[in-house]
């Protein structure tokens, strides 16, 4: 089909929640994508931090194909071999003792809210309030969107979930002021992604951990976007020498096969018991096999470190452009999670980059965001920087 044919069907039959998209990607390989009209693109967005191993990597494709020939789906009423292997490998590489599997980031956040509330309820000391940060993003189900600190995503969906409070990200005083004896969980992203690639001040996450310990509150890190090698370590929080009680994961876990997960300490896991939470597809054989192959590749020694080096190289190039162009207000980066804040809306710049054959995206109104697959090379960066320079000249 041509782009025009795909567009016509889309306009007739798909509810338009994503706005105008005049490109249809039909094939991917490594760092590259091709559209329905045969045009090639360099992908510096990875399907919003999803295909961390690039498009259609052989190891994951083989694992999917093999599992598809063997057993695609069976319910969680039976043990699922790829799922238990995945859980064990996740435990080996994280603080978590146990895992619950679902299908998306929002569902993992939803599970975290439910686990936190039930944990305290089961203890006989209900603490229903969950605190989350202003400008945060946690997904679109009613629970996840309530904890999302951007009112524009709430409009028309009220009433929101009760007992959710907000604090200013990066500001300990604001958080302390929001804490009461009824707060059972504090939820935050180690780096805010959709909110504009916002990196908290040094020592902030450690101070939040201390506050949670002191006040008897479960700390929940949403690593849906920062996780799976994106920021220079498998999960971003490990760079701070701390661990949460609960962590939400999705996006890059299956390298594009939908899967979400919640990992937690053995203590926190006691909040759930038989029948308290479930998902028909969560951790089914196909998605678990894809995630197992993905995690195995991501945790190969040196892989994430090399990716982070390319991230540094890219960020240095962007900072150099910042010296040249007044319109660049700031460059914020950790590994391959990179935001370039502009002094005006970044939408036209995103469009100009796509026009030049480079896929990137926005984060908030003014930030140009780059989330390339972790297989990106310095040569790829050297291809993108001059295109960005050209785009900036007319921005
Ligand atoms: N949490 C964070 C930090 C995210 O960035 C996102 C999506 O961008 C979500 C949760 C929601 O994930 P999903 O779109 O898979 O529901």
mmCIF file of C-alpha atoms and ligand atoms in Angstrom:
data_model
loop_
_atom_site.group_PDB
_atom_site.id
_atom_site.type_symbol
_atom_site.label_atom_id
_atom_site.label_comp_id
_atom_site.label_asym_id
_atom_site.label_seq_id
_atom_site.Cartn_x
_atom_site.Cartn_y
_atom_site.Cartn_z
ATOM 1 C CA UNK A 1 0.000 0.000 0.000
ATOM 2 C CA UNK A 2 1.099 3.587 -0.559
ATOM 3 C CA UNK A 3 1.188 6.167 2.232
ATOM 4 C CA UNK A 4 -1.901 7.836 0.749
ATOM 5 C CA UNK A 5 -3.857 4.567 0.786
ATOM 6 C CA UNK A 6 -2.856 3.819 4.389
ATOM 7 C CA UNK A 7 -3.741 7.379 5.405
ATOM 8 C CA UNK A 8 -7.204 7.126 3.829
ATOM 9 C CA UNK A 9 -8.002 3.906 5.720
ATOM 10 C CA UNK A 10 -6.655 5.401 8.938
ATOM 11 C CA UNK A 11 -8.808 8.510 8.620
ATOM 12 C CA UNK A 12 -11.910 6.436 7.917
ATOM 13 C CA UNK A 13 -11.527 3.750 10.567
ATOM 14 C CA UNK A 14 -9.055 4.631 13.358
ATOM 15 C CA UNK A 15 -10.098 6.958 16.195
ATOM 16 C CA UNK A 16 -7.793 9.918 15.872
ATOM 17 C CA UNK A 17 -6.022 10.190 19.233
ATOM 18 C CA UNK A 18 -2.540 10.692 17.774
ATOM 19 C CA UNK A 19 -3.047 13.651 15.430
ATOM 20 C CA UNK A 20 -1.912 13.926 11.841
ATOM 21 C CA UNK A 21 0.836 11.501 10.886
ATOM 22 C CA UNK A 22 1.649 11.527 7.233
ATOM 23 C CA UNK A 23 4.286 8.803 7.287
ATOM 24 C CA UNK A 24 3.698 5.040 7.439
ATOM 25 C CA UNK A 25 6.759 3.042 8.485
ATOM 26 C CA UNK A 26 6.666 -0.414 6.968
ATOM 27 C CA UNK A 27 10.107 -1.917 7.578
ATOM 28 C CA UNK A 28 12.953 -1.633 10.054
ATOM 29 C CA UNK A 29 16.486 -2.961 10.312
ATOM 30 C CA UNK A 30 18.940 -1.931 13.029
ATOM 31 C CA UNK A 31 19.076 1.872 13.144
ATOM 32 C CA UNK A 32 17.020 2.274 9.985
ATOM 33 C CA UNK A 33 13.346 2.542 9.045
ATOM 34 C CA UNK A 34 11.659 2.647 5.644
ATOM 35 C CA UNK A 35 8.285 4.192 4.865
ATOM 36 C CA UNK A 36 5.574 2.944 2.522
ATOM 37 C CA UNK A 37 6.955 5.103 -0.281
ATOM 38 C CA UNK A 38 10.443 3.598 0.078
ATOM 39 C CA UNK A 39 12.098 6.508 1.880
ATOM 40 C CA UNK A 40 14.845 5.626 4.400
ATOM 41 C CA UNK A 41 15.190 7.173 7.871
ATOM 42 C CA UNK A 42 17.767 7.020 10.642
ATOM 43 C CA UNK A 43 15.862 6.223 13.821
ATOM 44 C CA UNK A 44 16.886 8.385 16.792
ATOM 45 C CA UNK A 45 13.667 7.751 18.737
ATOM 46 C CA UNK A 46 13.417 3.938 18.942
ATOM 47 C CA UNK A 47 9.613 3.951 18.948
ATOM 48 C CA UNK A 48 9.761 6.112 22.131
ATOM 49 C CA UNK A 49 12.572 4.230 23.926
ATOM 50 C CA UNK A 50 11.335 0.771 22.954
ATOM 51 C CA UNK A 51 13.607 -0.865 20.368
ATOM 52 C CA UNK A 52 16.761 -0.471 22.446
ATOM 53 C CA UNK A 53 18.447 -3.239 20.424
ATOM 54 C CA UNK A 54 17.416 -1.608 17.150
ATOM 55 C CA UNK A 55 14.813 -2.856 14.696
ATOM 56 C CA UNK A 56 14.382 -6.608 14.244
ATOM 57 C CA UNK A 57 17.626 -7.765 15.904
ATOM 58 C CA UNK A 58 18.330 -11.378 14.911
ATOM 59 C CA UNK A 59 18.444 -12.745 18.470
ATOM 60 C CA UNK A 60 15.039 -11.382 19.442
ATOM 61 C CA UNK A 61 13.480 -12.197 16.061
ATOM 62 C CA UNK A 62 14.719 -15.800 16.342
ATOM 63 C CA UNK A 63 13.404 -16.091 19.909
ATOM 64 C CA UNK A 64 9.984 -14.759 18.838
ATOM 65 C CA UNK A 65 9.838 -17.085 15.814
ATOM 66 C CA UNK A 66 10.895 -20.125 17.842
ATOM 67 C CA UNK A 67 8.371 -19.367 20.599
ATOM 68 C CA UNK A 68 5.640 -18.663 18.015
ATOM 69 C CA UNK A 69 6.208 -22.144 16.585
ATOM 70 C CA UNK A 70 6.122 -23.709 20.062
ATOM 71 C CA UNK A 71 3.462 -21.983 22.185
ATOM 72 C CA UNK A 72 2.209 -18.409 21.784
ATOM 73 C CA UNK A 73 -0.211 -18.179 24.670
ATOM 74 C CA UNK A 74 -1.314 -20.055 27.713
ATOM 75 C CA UNK A 75 -3.022 -18.518 30.725
ATOM 76 C CA UNK A 76 -1.347 -17.665 33.997
ATOM 77 C CA UNK A 77 -3.349 -20.521 35.525
ATOM 78 C CA UNK A 78 -0.326 -22.605 34.418
ATOM 79 C CA UNK A 79 3.380 -22.071 34.969
ATOM 80 C CA UNK A 80 5.038 -20.411 31.976
ATOM 81 C CA UNK A 81 8.639 -21.442 31.416
ATOM 82 C CA UNK A 82 9.891 -18.312 29.552
ATOM 83 C CA UNK A 83 8.150 -16.130 32.178
ATOM 84 C CA UNK A 84 9.867 -17.761 35.158
ATOM 85 C CA UNK A 85 13.219 -17.607 33.351
ATOM 86 C CA UNK A 86 12.630 -13.916 32.661
ATOM 87 C CA UNK A 87 11.687 -13.247 36.285
ATOM 88 C CA UNK A 88 14.822 -15.045 37.490
ATOM 89 C CA UNK A 89 17.049 -13.072 35.102
ATOM 90 C CA UNK A 90 15.420 -9.785 36.152
ATOM 91 C CA UNK A 91 16.041 -10.699 39.792
ATOM 92 C CA UNK A 92 19.677 -11.490 39.001
ATOM 93 C CA UNK A 93 20.157 -7.994 37.550
ATOM 94 C CA UNK A 94 18.050 -5.863 39.927
ATOM 95 C CA UNK A 95 17.174 -5.243 43.584
ATOM 96 C CA UNK A 96 13.835 -7.011 43.090
ATOM 97 C CA UNK A 97 12.992 -10.378 44.640
ATOM 98 C CA UNK A 98 9.737 -10.955 42.733
ATOM 99 C CA UNK A 99 7.899 -9.835 39.599
ATOM 100 C CA UNK A 100 4.396 -9.386 38.252
ATOM 101 C CA UNK A 101 3.952 -9.241 34.470
ATOM 102 C CA UNK A 102 1.495 -7.161 32.464
ATOM 103 C CA UNK A 103 1.437 -5.594 29.001
ATOM 104 C CA UNK A 104 2.383 -1.916 29.162
ATOM 105 C CA UNK A 105 3.873 0.875 31.228
ATOM 106 C CA UNK A 106 0.506 2.197 32.377
ATOM 107 C CA UNK A 107 -0.490 -1.265 33.569
ATOM 108 C CA UNK A 108 2.728 -1.626 35.550
ATOM 109 C CA UNK A 109 2.039 1.749 37.218
ATOM 110 C CA UNK A 110 -1.539 0.666 37.867
ATOM 111 C CA UNK A 111 -0.169 -2.501 39.492
ATOM 112 C CA UNK A 112 2.216 -0.422 41.614
ATOM 113 C CA UNK A 113 -0.639 1.763 42.902
ATOM 114 C CA UNK A 114 -2.721 -1.306 43.730
ATOM 115 C CA UNK A 115 0.186 -3.161 45.361
ATOM 116 C CA UNK A 116 1.069 -0.153 47.519
ATOM 117 C CA UNK A 117 -2.489 0.380 48.754
ATOM 118 C CA UNK A 118 -3.064 -3.295 49.439
ATOM 119 C CA UNK A 119 0.299 -3.667 51.182
ATOM 120 C CA UNK A 120 -0.730 -1.154 53.844
ATOM 121 C CA UNK A 121 -4.345 -2.352 53.971
ATOM 122 C CA UNK A 122 -3.197 -5.934 54.627
ATOM 123 C CA UNK A 123 -0.912 -4.721 57.390
ATOM 124 C CA UNK A 124 -3.961 -3.217 59.094
ATOM 125 C CA UNK A 125 -2.572 0.328 58.805
ATOM 126 C CA UNK A 126 -4.242 1.725 55.674
ATOM 127 C CA UNK A 127 -2.224 4.498 54.014
ATOM 128 C CA UNK A 128 -4.065 5.067 50.737
ATOM 129 C CA UNK A 129 -2.352 8.249 49.600
ATOM 130 C CA UNK A 130 0.109 8.032 46.729
ATOM 131 C CA UNK A 131 2.305 11.050 46.030
ATOM 132 C CA UNK A 132 3.678 11.732 42.561
ATOM 133 C CA UNK A 133 5.485 14.614 40.910
ATOM 134 C CA UNK A 134 4.239 17.596 38.974
ATOM 135 C CA UNK A 135 5.208 17.346 35.282
ATOM 136 C CA UNK A 136 5.543 13.556 35.602
ATOM 137 C CA UNK A 137 4.175 11.069 33.086
ATOM 138 C CA UNK A 138 3.025 7.593 34.114
ATOM 139 C CA UNK A 139 0.525 6.491 31.447
ATOM 140 C CA UNK A 140 -3.110 6.793 30.388
ATOM 141 C CA UNK A 141 -5.233 4.345 32.396
ATOM 142 C CA UNK A 142 -7.306 6.170 35.009
ATOM 143 C CA UNK A 143 -4.917 5.343 37.878
ATOM 144 C CA UNK A 144 -1.763 6.037 35.872
ATOM 145 C CA UNK A 145 -3.142 9.272 34.459
ATOM 146 C CA UNK A 146 -4.190 10.433 37.950
ATOM 147 C CA UNK A 147 -0.611 10.071 39.199
ATOM 148 C CA UNK A 148 0.589 11.800 36.010
ATOM 149 C CA UNK A 149 1.358 15.372 37.060
ATOM 150 C CA UNK A 150 0.135 17.126 33.912
ATOM 151 C CA UNK A 151 -3.451 18.422 34.208
ATOM 152 C CA UNK A 152 -3.899 18.511 30.407
ATOM 153 C CA UNK A 153 -4.090 14.695 30.479
ATOM 154 C CA UNK A 154 -6.882 14.815 33.104
ATOM 155 C CA UNK A 155 -9.230 17.129 31.202
ATOM 156 C CA UNK A 156 -12.657 15.603 30.646
ATOM 157 C CA UNK A 157 -11.812 12.401 32.519
ATOM 158 C CA UNK A 158 -12.607 13.687 35.999
ATOM 159 C CA UNK A 159 -13.166 12.560 38.668
ATOM 160 C CA UNK A 160 -9.628 11.303 39.042
ATOM 161 C CA UNK A 161 -8.641 8.574 41.495
ATOM 162 C CA UNK A 162 -8.967 9.914 45.064
ATOM 163 C CA UNK A 163 -6.060 10.188 47.496
ATOM 164 C CA UNK A 164 -3.330 11.136 45.037
ATOM 165 C CA UNK A 165 -1.148 14.097 46.039
ATOM 166 C CA UNK A 166 1.452 16.051 44.087
ATOM 167 C CA UNK A 167 4.857 17.566 44.805
ATOM 168 C CA UNK A 168 7.388 19.529 42.773
ATOM 169 C CA UNK A 169 9.992 17.258 41.213
ATOM 170 C CA UNK A 170 13.510 17.835 42.501
ATOM 171 C CA UNK A 171 12.344 19.883 45.493
ATOM 172 C CA UNK A 172 12.632 18.091 48.867
ATOM 173 C CA UNK A 173 10.768 20.831 50.744
ATOM 174 C CA UNK A 174 7.753 20.428 48.472
ATOM 175 C CA UNK A 175 7.796 16.651 48.989
ATOM 176 C CA UNK A 176 8.192 16.900 52.765
ATOM 177 C CA UNK A 177 5.251 19.308 52.902
ATOM 178 C CA UNK A 178 3.049 16.755 51.084
ATOM 179 C CA UNK A 179 3.899 13.803 53.369
ATOM 180 C CA UNK A 180 1.348 12.795 56.007
ATOM 181 C CA UNK A 181 0.788 9.604 58.008
ATOM 182 C CA UNK A 182 -1.668 8.493 55.321
ATOM 183 C CA UNK A 183 0.956 8.470 52.527
ATOM 184 C CA UNK A 184 1.741 4.872 51.599
ATOM 185 C CA UNK A 185 3.813 5.399 48.478
ATOM 186 C CA UNK A 186 5.929 7.961 46.674
ATOM 187 C CA UNK A 187 6.142 7.446 42.921
ATOM 188 C CA UNK A 188 8.668 9.135 40.669
ATOM 189 C CA UNK A 189 10.728 8.806 37.506
ATOM 190 C CA UNK A 190 14.506 8.834 38.125
ATOM 191 C CA UNK A 191 14.609 11.243 35.163
ATOM 192 C CA UNK A 192 11.370 12.756 33.897
ATOM 193 C CA UNK A 193 10.943 11.703 30.278
ATOM 194 C CA UNK A 194 7.749 13.060 28.718
ATOM 195 C CA UNK A 195 7.951 16.045 31.092
ATOM 196 C CA UNK A 196 11.020 17.309 29.199
ATOM 197 C CA UNK A 197 14.031 15.076 30.057
ATOM 198 C CA UNK A 198 14.323 16.616 33.518
ATOM 199 C CA UNK A 199 17.283 15.397 35.574
ATOM 200 C CA UNK A 200 16.809 15.918 39.331
ATOM 201 C CA UNK A 201 19.450 17.751 41.389
ATOM 202 C CA UNK A 202 22.325 15.690 42.712
ATOM 203 C CA UNK A 203 21.429 13.872 45.956
ATOM 204 C CA UNK A 204 17.669 14.230 45.409
ATOM 205 C CA UNK A 205 16.763 10.577 44.806
ATOM 206 C CA UNK A 206 18.929 9.552 47.766
ATOM 207 C CA UNK A 207 17.104 12.091 49.974
ATOM 208 C CA UNK A 208 13.725 10.747 48.813
ATOM 209 C CA UNK A 209 14.854 7.227 49.733
ATOM 210 C CA UNK A 210 15.849 8.470 53.210
ATOM 211 C CA UNK A 211 12.531 10.222 53.680
ATOM 212 C CA UNK A 212 10.656 7.039 52.713
ATOM 213 C CA UNK A 213 12.710 4.987 55.193
ATOM 214 C CA UNK A 214 12.159 7.545 57.916
ATOM 215 C CA UNK A 215 8.387 7.899 57.385
ATOM 216 C CA UNK A 216 7.620 4.256 56.525
ATOM 217 C CA UNK A 217 6.625 4.889 52.895
ATOM 218 C CA UNK A 218 7.098 2.602 49.897
ATOM 219 C CA UNK A 219 9.336 4.162 47.246
ATOM 220 C CA UNK A 220 8.254 3.412 43.680
ATOM 221 C CA UNK A 221 10.544 4.219 40.768
ATOM 222 C CA UNK A 222 8.914 4.356 37.362
ATOM 223 C CA UNK A 223 11.715 3.120 35.095
ATOM 224 C CA UNK A 224 9.422 2.557 32.114
ATOM 225 C CA UNK A 225 11.421 5.054 30.034
ATOM 226 C CA UNK A 226 14.740 5.258 31.919
ATOM 227 C CA UNK A 227 15.121 1.474 32.188
ATOM 228 C CA UNK A 228 16.739 -1.224 30.082
ATOM 229 C CA UNK A 229 20.055 0.524 29.493
ATOM 230 C CA UNK A 230 18.668 3.867 28.350
ATOM 231 C CA UNK A 231 20.638 6.035 30.811
ATOM 232 C CA UNK A 232 23.981 4.198 30.998
ATOM 233 C CA UNK A 233 23.056 1.420 33.431
ATOM 234 C CA UNK A 234 20.393 -1.276 33.196
ATOM 235 C CA UNK A 235 18.180 0.823 35.492
ATOM 236 C CA UNK A 236 18.826 4.504 36.219
ATOM 237 C CA UNK A 237 18.455 4.353 40.017
ATOM 238 C CA UNK A 238 21.524 2.124 40.444
ATOM 239 C CA UNK A 239 23.708 5.125 39.528
ATOM 240 C CA UNK A 240 22.600 6.654 42.846
ATOM 241 C CA UNK A 241 23.502 3.655 44.998
ATOM 242 C CA UNK A 242 19.895 3.233 46.149
ATOM 243 C CA UNK A 243 17.000 0.925 45.363
ATOM 244 C CA UNK A 244 13.243 1.472 45.461
ATOM 245 C CA UNK A 245 10.769 -0.937 47.075
ATOM 246 C CA UNK A 246 8.821 -1.216 43.817
ATOM 247 C CA UNK A 247 9.870 -0.565 40.216
ATOM 248 C CA UNK A 248 7.775 -0.337 37.059
ATOM 249 C CA UNK A 249 9.230 -1.444 33.720
ATOM 250 C CA UNK A 250 7.896 -1.736 30.148
ATOM 251 C CA UNK A 251 8.901 -0.100 26.819
ATOM 252 C CA UNK A 252 12.332 -1.650 26.092
ATOM 253 C CA UNK A 253 11.692 -4.904 27.939
ATOM 254 C CA UNK A 254 10.429 -6.827 24.899
ATOM 255 C CA UNK A 255 12.223 -4.709 22.260
ATOM 256 C CA UNK A 256 8.799 -3.999 20.733
ATOM 257 C CA UNK A 257 6.756 -7.011 21.796
ATOM 258 C CA UNK A 258 4.287 -5.571 24.347
ATOM 259 C CA UNK A 259 5.218 -6.464 27.916
ATOM 260 C CA UNK A 260 5.247 -4.587 31.209
ATOM 261 C CA UNK A 261 6.494 -5.659 34.598
ATOM 262 C CA UNK A 262 6.497 -4.690 38.239
ATOM 263 C CA UNK A 263 9.461 -5.750 40.359
ATOM 264 C CA UNK A 264 9.593 -5.398 44.122
ATOM 265 C CA UNK A 265 11.160 -6.550 47.357
ATOM 266 C CA UNK A 266 9.857 -9.719 48.990
ATOM 267 C CA UNK A 267 8.335 -7.499 51.688
ATOM 268 C CA UNK A 268 6.405 -5.300 49.272
ATOM 269 C CA UNK A 269 5.279 -8.369 47.317
ATOM 270 C CA UNK A 270 3.229 -9.493 50.325
ATOM 271 C CA UNK A 271 0.699 -6.814 49.315
ATOM 272 C CA UNK A 272 -0.550 -9.157 46.606
ATOM 273 C CA UNK A 273 -1.939 -12.624 47.185
ATOM 274 C CA UNK A 274 -3.838 -15.201 45.140
ATOM 275 C CA UNK A 275 -6.643 -13.493 43.229
ATOM 276 C CA UNK A 276 -5.667 -9.928 44.133
ATOM 277 C CA UNK A 277 -4.263 -8.947 40.740
ATOM 278 C CA UNK A 278 -4.055 -10.571 37.309
ATOM 279 C CA UNK A 279 -3.659 -10.075 33.579
ATOM 280 C CA UNK A 280 -4.759 -12.475 30.827
ATOM 281 C CA UNK A 281 -1.787 -11.758 28.576
ATOM 282 C CA UNK A 282 0.711 -10.636 31.247
ATOM 283 C CA UNK A 283 4.011 -12.453 30.740
ATOM 284 C CA UNK A 284 2.615 -14.893 28.214
ATOM 285 C CA UNK A 285 5.065 -17.275 26.475
ATOM 286 C CA UNK A 286 5.603 -15.057 23.411
ATOM 287 C CA UNK A 287 6.196 -11.743 25.188
ATOM 288 C CA UNK A 288 8.319 -13.415 27.866
ATOM 289 C CA UNK A 289 10.510 -15.158 25.263
ATOM 290 C CA UNK A 290 11.041 -11.825 23.490
ATOM 291 C CA UNK A 291 11.904 -10.123 26.781
ATOM 292 C CA UNK A 292 14.234 -12.917 27.824
ATOM 293 C CA UNK A 293 16.186 -12.602 24.561
ATOM 294 C CA UNK A 294 16.183 -8.795 24.871
ATOM 295 C CA UNK A 295 17.420 -8.754 28.460
ATOM 296 C CA UNK A 296 20.085 -11.345 27.665
ATOM 297 C CA UNK A 297 21.435 -9.120 24.870
ATOM 298 C CA UNK A 298 21.208 -5.899 26.901
ATOM 299 C CA UNK A 299 23.161 -7.384 29.806
ATOM 300 C CA UNK A 300 26.104 -8.580 27.668
ATOM 301 C CA UNK A 301 29.204 -7.078 29.319
ATOM 302 C CA UNK A 302 30.091 -3.680 27.884
ATOM 303 C CA UNK A 303 26.962 -3.223 25.753
ATOM 304 C CA UNK A 304 25.269 -0.535 27.849
ATOM 305 C CA UNK A 305 28.568 1.184 28.660
ATOM 306 C CA UNK A 306 29.431 1.503 24.956
ATOM 307 C CA UNK A 307 25.973 2.938 24.282
ATOM 308 C CA UNK A 308 26.462 5.509 27.049
ATOM 309 C CA UNK A 309 29.789 6.572 25.504
ATOM 310 C CA UNK A 310 28.036 7.270 22.209
ATOM 311 C CA UNK A 311 25.443 9.209 24.224
ATOM 312 C CA UNK A 312 28.218 11.380 25.692
ATOM 313 C CA UNK A 313 29.658 11.933 22.216
ATOM 314 C CA UNK A 314 26.233 12.966 20.894
ATOM 315 C CA UNK A 315 25.519 15.256 23.858
ATOM 316 C CA UNK A 316 28.929 16.948 23.377
ATOM 317 C CA UNK A 317 27.994 17.598 19.735
ATOM 318 C CA UNK A 318 24.650 19.045 20.814
ATOM 319 C CA UNK A 319 26.331 21.279 23.393
ATOM 320 C CA UNK A 320 28.662 22.548 20.672
ATOM 321 C CA UNK A 321 25.574 23.464 18.634
ATOM 322 C CA UNK A 322 24.293 25.194 21.770
ATOM 323 C CA UNK A 323 27.313 27.536 21.561
ATOM 324 C CA UNK A 324 26.428 28.325 17.968
ATOM 325 C CA UNK A 325 22.641 28.741 18.197
ATOM 326 C CA UNK A 326 20.896 31.100 20.603
ATOM 327 C CA UNK A 327 17.620 29.213 20.205
ATOM 328 C CA UNK A 328 19.097 26.299 22.216
ATOM 329 C CA UNK A 329 18.420 26.970 25.910
ATOM 330 C CA UNK A 330 19.848 23.764 27.410
ATOM 331 C CA UNK A 331 21.075 20.261 26.600
ATOM 332 C CA UNK A 332 20.247 17.590 29.201
ATOM 333 C CA UNK A 333 21.421 14.027 28.859
ATOM 334 C CA UNK A 334 22.116 10.804 30.680
ATOM 335 C CA UNK A 335 23.352 7.998 28.472
ATOM 336 C CA UNK A 336 21.072 7.912 25.441
ATOM 337 C CA UNK A 337 18.193 9.822 27.033
ATOM 338 C CA UNK A 338 18.771 13.252 25.572
ATOM 339 C CA UNK A 339 16.732 16.444 25.608
ATOM 340 C CA UNK A 340 17.579 19.708 23.886
ATOM 341 C CA UNK A 341 15.477 22.521 25.290
ATOM 342 C CA UNK A 342 14.659 25.269 22.804
ATOM 343 C CA UNK A 343 13.619 28.826 23.556
ATOM 344 C CA UNK A 344 10.439 28.273 21.520
ATOM 345 C CA UNK A 345 8.132 25.338 20.645
ATOM 346 C CA UNK A 346 10.214 22.424 19.316
ATOM 347 C CA UNK A 347 7.505 20.973 17.015
ATOM 348 C CA UNK A 348 8.776 22.617 13.800
ATOM 349 C CA UNK A 349 12.318 21.419 14.535
ATOM 350 C CA UNK A 350 11.093 17.830 15.035
ATOM 351 C CA UNK A 351 9.312 18.090 11.669
ATOM 352 C CA UNK A 352 12.406 19.509 9.962
ATOM 353 C CA UNK A 353 14.532 16.640 11.308
ATOM 354 C CA UNK A 354 12.035 14.026 10.093
ATOM 355 C CA UNK A 355 11.973 15.810 6.734
ATOM 356 C CA UNK A 356 15.776 15.442 6.660
ATOM 357 C CA UNK A 357 15.455 11.694 7.311
ATOM 358 C CA UNK A 358 16.072 11.590 11.078
ATOM 359 C CA UNK A 359 13.369 10.362 13.446
ATOM 360 C CA UNK A 360 13.273 12.192 16.784
ATOM 361 C CA UNK A 361 10.429 13.543 18.908
ATOM 362 C CA UNK A 362 9.290 16.186 21.378
ATOM 363 C CA UNK A 363 9.120 16.079 25.181
ATOM 364 C CA UNK A 364 6.874 18.791 26.520
ATOM 365 C CA UNK A 365 6.366 21.860 24.295
ATOM 366 C CA UNK A 366 9.955 23.115 23.956
ATOM 367 C CA UNK A 367 12.186 20.061 24.150
ATOM 368 C CA UNK A 368 13.585 18.085 21.221
ATOM 369 C CA UNK A 369 14.135 14.533 22.463
ATOM 370 C CA UNK A 370 16.516 11.903 21.171
ATOM 371 C CA UNK A 371 16.164 8.286 22.321
ATOM 372 C CA UNK A 372 18.147 6.287 19.743
ATOM 373 C CA UNK A 373 18.484 2.520 19.899
ATOM 374 C CA UNK A 374 21.470 1.594 22.063
ATOM 375 C CA UNK A 375 23.245 0.179 18.997
ATOM 376 C CA UNK A 376 23.718 3.728 17.659
ATOM 377 C CA UNK A 377 27.267 4.458 16.476
ATOM 378 C CA UNK A 378 29.412 7.596 16.416
ATOM 379 C CA UNK A 379 29.055 7.486 12.610
ATOM 380 C CA UNK A 380 25.267 7.701 13.015
ATOM 381 C CA UNK A 381 25.746 10.684 15.309
ATOM 382 C CA UNK A 382 28.065 12.263 12.723
ATOM 383 C CA UNK A 383 25.278 11.866 10.154
ATOM 384 C CA UNK A 384 22.660 13.468 12.403
ATOM 385 C CA UNK A 385 24.572 16.485 13.768
ATOM 386 C CA UNK A 386 25.057 18.286 10.408
ATOM 387 C CA UNK A 387 21.369 17.695 9.564
ATOM 388 C CA UNK A 388 20.431 19.220 12.905
ATOM 389 C CA UNK A 389 22.728 22.174 12.255
ATOM 390 C CA UNK A 390 21.002 22.770 8.923
ATOM 391 C CA UNK A 391 17.564 22.488 10.548
ATOM 392 C CA UNK A 392 18.583 24.940 13.267
ATOM 393 C CA UNK A 393 19.708 27.492 10.697
ATOM 394 C CA UNK A 394 16.117 27.944 9.500
ATOM 395 C CA UNK A 395 14.389 27.270 12.861
HETATM 396 N N1 LIG B 1 5.787 5.636 32.665
HETATM 397 C C1 LIG B 1 6.683 6.380 31.973
HETATM 398 C C2 LIG B 1 7.848 6.970 32.693
HETATM 399 C C3 LIG B 1 6.529 6.573 30.601
HETATM 400 O O1 LIG B 1 7.415 7.324 29.934
HETATM 401 C C4 LIG B 1 5.419 5.993 29.944
HETATM 402 C C5 LIG B 1 5.196 6.184 28.502
HETATM 403 O O2 LIG B 1 5.763 7.042 27.873
HETATM 404 C C6 LIG B 1 4.512 5.239 30.712
HETATM 405 C C7 LIG B 1 4.732 5.062 32.055
HETATM 406 C C8 LIG B 1 3.314 4.600 30.059
HETATM 407 O O3 LIG B 1 3.721 3.519 29.285
HETATM 408 P P1 LIG B 1 2.699 2.875 28.213
HETATM 409 O O4 LIG B 1 2.549 3.870 27.113
HETATM 410 O O5 LIG B 1 3.408 1.613 27.784
HETATM 411 O O6 LIG B 1 1.432 2.604 28.922
#
